[in-house]
């Protein structure tokens, strides 16, 4: 199986996606997700100018060797652009190999370890009544676990709250799917950590009182707290039995997570901005987290994330793979196959893509009774409709950014 064609496809149905399509001389095709939210074209250039020329004429069956070549031969290693490009190649090669074998990818990864994947959705609201409605809506959609994000009194626009944006006709439309707003400049949001810390425990008390003790609840701090603030919040949330507290403080600091761990038993999830096992190595070894938040798309593909999870399994740490809508259906499907196969699966983040995206990416995975399954089509189980993709050219988009009340830049 010799690669004789490599295409980098950029399309923007509900948001921008970057997809690598490889074709072999015997007619097999494979897809890989290379989407880097808000910096998509940097990966496009990396693939088109530096990676695609290296792939033509190479053996598509040599997945491990190709991964090592792309990682080691450039000398400049790691980083989100490099690893997203390598991830796309890795996914596409696994897709090809599984199609050639005539079986779904999870079978090549060791076979299924479970019948389906528990997934969580994103509920949010500016006020409690709106939040409760959002939780009920997610339960109606069969979600068995729900992330809870809330407005904070005095703050106008903050992370995680489904907001309003003008649609093409000048009306108002829910902007649930793309926090990276289309436009020439990013949108500014505001933040006050002390207000957030005062408000959040009461929100979780109200949610527990309304929905009972059985519903798994999650929350994302989005890197905004100091270690001491994160430790305080984790302690105050203990009575509400969170499934996890995510990204409570910037995880680059090993010592910061030690401080948090010393003060709370609330489970911690970290790593959606990590790129390699080296980012996870010490915090896994020292058992400072409970869930690995890496993504196939940003960690260099299926090959290294599987190794990372095997390492994490030595310390009873489970997966919690990153899965908002900036992971394309190709990346989501790849994660589902990996999650189905590994023993230490924990939960899968799952934001449902918009209708236009589902027309561009034809998918075989299913969502039933709160469980995801990648399906049993050969390969990853996603095909790209080129005609539909061509209807939606790239549109400039940026993630929002944060400033404090005095104008200081803060982590978004």
PDB file of N, CA, C and O in Angstrom, residues 94-109 337 375-381:
ATOM      1  N   UNK A  94      -4.096   4.643  10.164  1.00  0.00           N
ATOM      2  CA  UNK A  94      -4.895   3.628  10.863  1.00  0.00           C
ATOM      3  C   UNK A  94      -6.204   3.369  10.123  1.00  0.00           C
ATOM      4  O   UNK A  94      -6.676   2.219  10.042  1.00  0.00           O
ATOM      5  N   UNK A  95      -6.793   4.420   9.572  1.00  0.00           N
ATOM      6  CA  UNK A  95      -8.026   4.270   8.796  1.00  0.00           C
ATOM      7  C   UNK A  95      -7.778   3.363   7.594  1.00  0.00           C
ATOM      8  O   UNK A  95      -8.549   2.427   7.310  1.00  0.00           O
ATOM      9  N   UNK A  96      -6.680   3.605   6.894  1.00  0.00           N
ATOM     10  CA  UNK A  96      -6.321   2.779   5.730  1.00  0.00           C
ATOM     11  C   UNK A  96      -6.073   1.331   6.139  1.00  0.00           C
ATOM     12  O   UNK A  96      -6.569   0.391   5.499  1.00  0.00           O
ATOM     13  N   UNK A  97      -5.302   1.132   7.194  1.00  0.00           N
ATOM     14  CA  UNK A  97      -4.959  -0.237   7.613  1.00  0.00           C
ATOM     15  C   UNK A  97      -6.206  -1.024   8.006  1.00  0.00           C
ATOM     16  O   UNK A  97      -6.363  -2.203   7.653  1.00  0.00           O
ATOM     17  N   UNK A  98      -7.117  -0.370   8.739  1.00  0.00           N
ATOM     18  CA  UNK A  98      -8.337  -1.061   9.158  1.00  0.00           C
ATOM     19  C   UNK A  98      -9.237  -1.361   7.961  1.00  0.00           C
ATOM     20  O   UNK A  98      -9.877  -2.424   7.898  1.00  0.00           O
ATOM     21  N   UNK A  99      -9.295  -0.436   6.997  1.00  0.00           N
ATOM     22  CA  UNK A  99     -10.087  -0.700   5.791  1.00  0.00           C
ATOM     23  C   UNK A  99      -9.492  -1.865   5.002  1.00  0.00           C
ATOM     24  O   UNK A  99     -10.216  -2.729   4.489  1.00  0.00           O
ATOM     25  N   UNK A 100      -8.171  -1.892   4.901  1.00  0.00           N
ATOM     26  CA  UNK A 100      -7.510  -2.989   4.184  1.00  0.00           C
ATOM     27  C   UNK A 100      -7.759  -4.329   4.871  1.00  0.00           C
ATOM     28  O   UNK A 100      -7.876  -5.373   4.216  1.00  0.00           O
ATOM     29  N   UNK A 101      -7.869  -4.280   6.205  1.00  0.00           N
ATOM     30  CA  UNK A 101      -8.140  -5.503   6.968  1.00  0.00           C
ATOM     31  C   UNK A 101      -9.614  -5.877   6.951  1.00  0.00           C
ATOM     32  O   UNK A 101      -9.980  -6.987   7.372  1.00  0.00           O
ATOM     33  N   UNK A 102     -10.473  -4.939   6.502  1.00  0.00           N
ATOM     34  CA  UNK A 102     -11.904  -5.201   6.442  1.00  0.00           C
ATOM     35  C   UNK A 102     -12.574  -5.228   7.797  1.00  0.00           C
ATOM     36  O   UNK A 102     -13.557  -5.949   7.998  1.00  0.00           O
ATOM     37  N   UNK A 103     -12.064  -4.427   8.741  1.00  0.00           N
ATOM     38  CA  UNK A 103     -12.645  -4.425  10.083  1.00  0.00           C
ATOM     39  C   UNK A 103     -12.606  -3.029  10.685  1.00  0.00           C
ATOM     40  O   UNK A 103     -11.810  -2.190  10.263  1.00  0.00           O
ATOM     41  N   UNK A 104     -13.484  -2.763  11.658  1.00  0.00           N
ATOM     42  CA  UNK A 104     -13.428  -1.465  12.344  1.00  0.00           C
ATOM     43  C   UNK A 104     -12.113  -1.318  13.098  1.00  0.00           C
ATOM     44  O   UNK A 104     -11.538  -2.312  13.571  1.00  0.00           O
ATOM     45  N   UNK A 105     -11.660  -0.094  13.240  1.00  0.00           N
ATOM     46  CA  UNK A 105     -10.350   0.153  13.823  1.00  0.00           C
ATOM     47  C   UNK A 105     -10.203  -0.458  15.205  1.00  0.00           C
ATOM     48  O   UNK A 105      -9.136  -0.988  15.542  1.00  0.00           O
ATOM     49  N   UNK A 106     -11.251  -0.396  16.030  1.00  0.00           N
ATOM     50  CA  UNK A 106     -11.092  -0.878  17.403  1.00  0.00           C
ATOM     51  C   UNK A 106     -10.671  -2.343  17.444  1.00  0.00           C
ATOM     52  O   UNK A 106     -10.015  -2.781  18.406  1.00  0.00           O
ATOM     53  N   UNK A 107     -11.008  -3.110  16.417  1.00  0.00           N
ATOM     54  CA  UNK A 107     -10.586  -4.507  16.384  1.00  0.00           C
ATOM     55  C   UNK A 107      -9.070  -4.620  16.243  1.00  0.00           C
ATOM     56  O   UNK A 107      -8.442  -5.498  16.852  1.00  0.00           O
ATOM     57  N   UNK A 108      -8.459  -3.724  15.474  1.00  0.00           N
ATOM     58  CA  UNK A 108      -7.003  -3.739  15.341  1.00  0.00           C
ATOM     59  C   UNK A 108      -6.302  -3.253  16.607  1.00  0.00           C
ATOM     60  O   UNK A 108      -5.120  -3.544  16.816  1.00  0.00           O
ATOM     61  N   UNK A 109      -7.019  -2.494  17.431  1.00  0.00           N
ATOM     62  CA  UNK A 109      -6.431  -1.965  18.678  1.00  0.00           C
ATOM     63  C   UNK A 109      -6.595  -2.930  19.843  1.00  0.00           C
ATOM     64  O   UNK A 109      -6.261  -2.590  20.973  1.00  0.00           O
ATOM     65  N   UNK A 337     -12.926   4.761  18.839  1.00  0.00           N
ATOM     66  CA  UNK A 337     -12.304   3.451  18.629  1.00  0.00           C
ATOM     67  C   UNK A 337     -11.273   3.171  19.720  1.00  0.00           C
ATOM     68  O   UNK A 337     -11.214   2.058  20.258  1.00  0.00           O
ATOM     69  N   UNK A 375     -19.212   2.243  15.670  1.00  0.00           N
ATOM     70  CA  UNK A 375     -19.773   1.502  14.551  1.00  0.00           C
ATOM     71  C   UNK A 375     -18.834   0.415  14.065  1.00  0.00           C
ATOM     72  O   UNK A 375     -17.676   0.324  14.486  1.00  0.00           O
ATOM     73  N   UNK A 376     -19.318  -0.387  13.152  1.00  0.00           N
ATOM     74  CA  UNK A 376     -18.558  -1.552  12.690  1.00  0.00           C
ATOM     75  C   UNK A 376     -18.201  -1.491  11.213  1.00  0.00           C
ATOM     76  O   UNK A 376     -17.872  -2.508  10.599  1.00  0.00           O
ATOM     77  N   UNK A 377     -18.255  -0.296  10.625  1.00  0.00           N
ATOM     78  CA  UNK A 377     -17.752  -0.141   9.266  1.00  0.00           C
ATOM     79  C   UNK A 377     -16.228  -0.293   9.274  1.00  0.00           C
ATOM     80  O   UNK A 377     -15.564   0.090  10.235  1.00  0.00           O
ATOM     81  N   UNK A 378     -15.653  -0.833   8.214  1.00  0.00           N
ATOM     82  CA  UNK A 378     -14.179  -0.922   8.160  1.00  0.00           C
ATOM     83  C   UNK A 378     -13.532   0.452   8.269  1.00  0.00           C
ATOM     84  O   UNK A 378     -14.028   1.436   7.713  1.00  0.00           O
ATOM     85  N   UNK A 379     -12.453   0.526   9.016  1.00  0.00           N
ATOM     86  CA  UNK A 379     -11.739   1.786   9.204  1.00  0.00           C
ATOM     87  C   UNK A 379     -12.262   2.573  10.388  1.00  0.00           C
ATOM     88  O   UNK A 379     -12.808   2.019  11.347  1.00  0.00           O
ATOM     89  N   UNK A 380     -12.105   3.875  10.329  1.00  0.00           N
ATOM     90  CA  UNK A 380     -12.574   4.766  11.398  1.00  0.00           C
ATOM     91  C   UNK A 380     -14.087   4.918  11.346  1.00  0.00           C
ATOM     92  O   UNK A 380     -14.741   5.140  12.354  1.00  0.00           O
ATOM     93  N   UNK A 381     -14.655   4.828  10.150  1.00  0.00           N
ATOM     94  CA  UNK A 381     -16.106   4.923  10.023  1.00  0.00           C
ATOM     95  C   UNK A 381     -16.610   6.306   9.664  1.00  0.00           C
ATOM     96  O   UNK A 381     -17.765   6.623   9.911  1.00  0.00           O
TER      97      UNK A 381
END
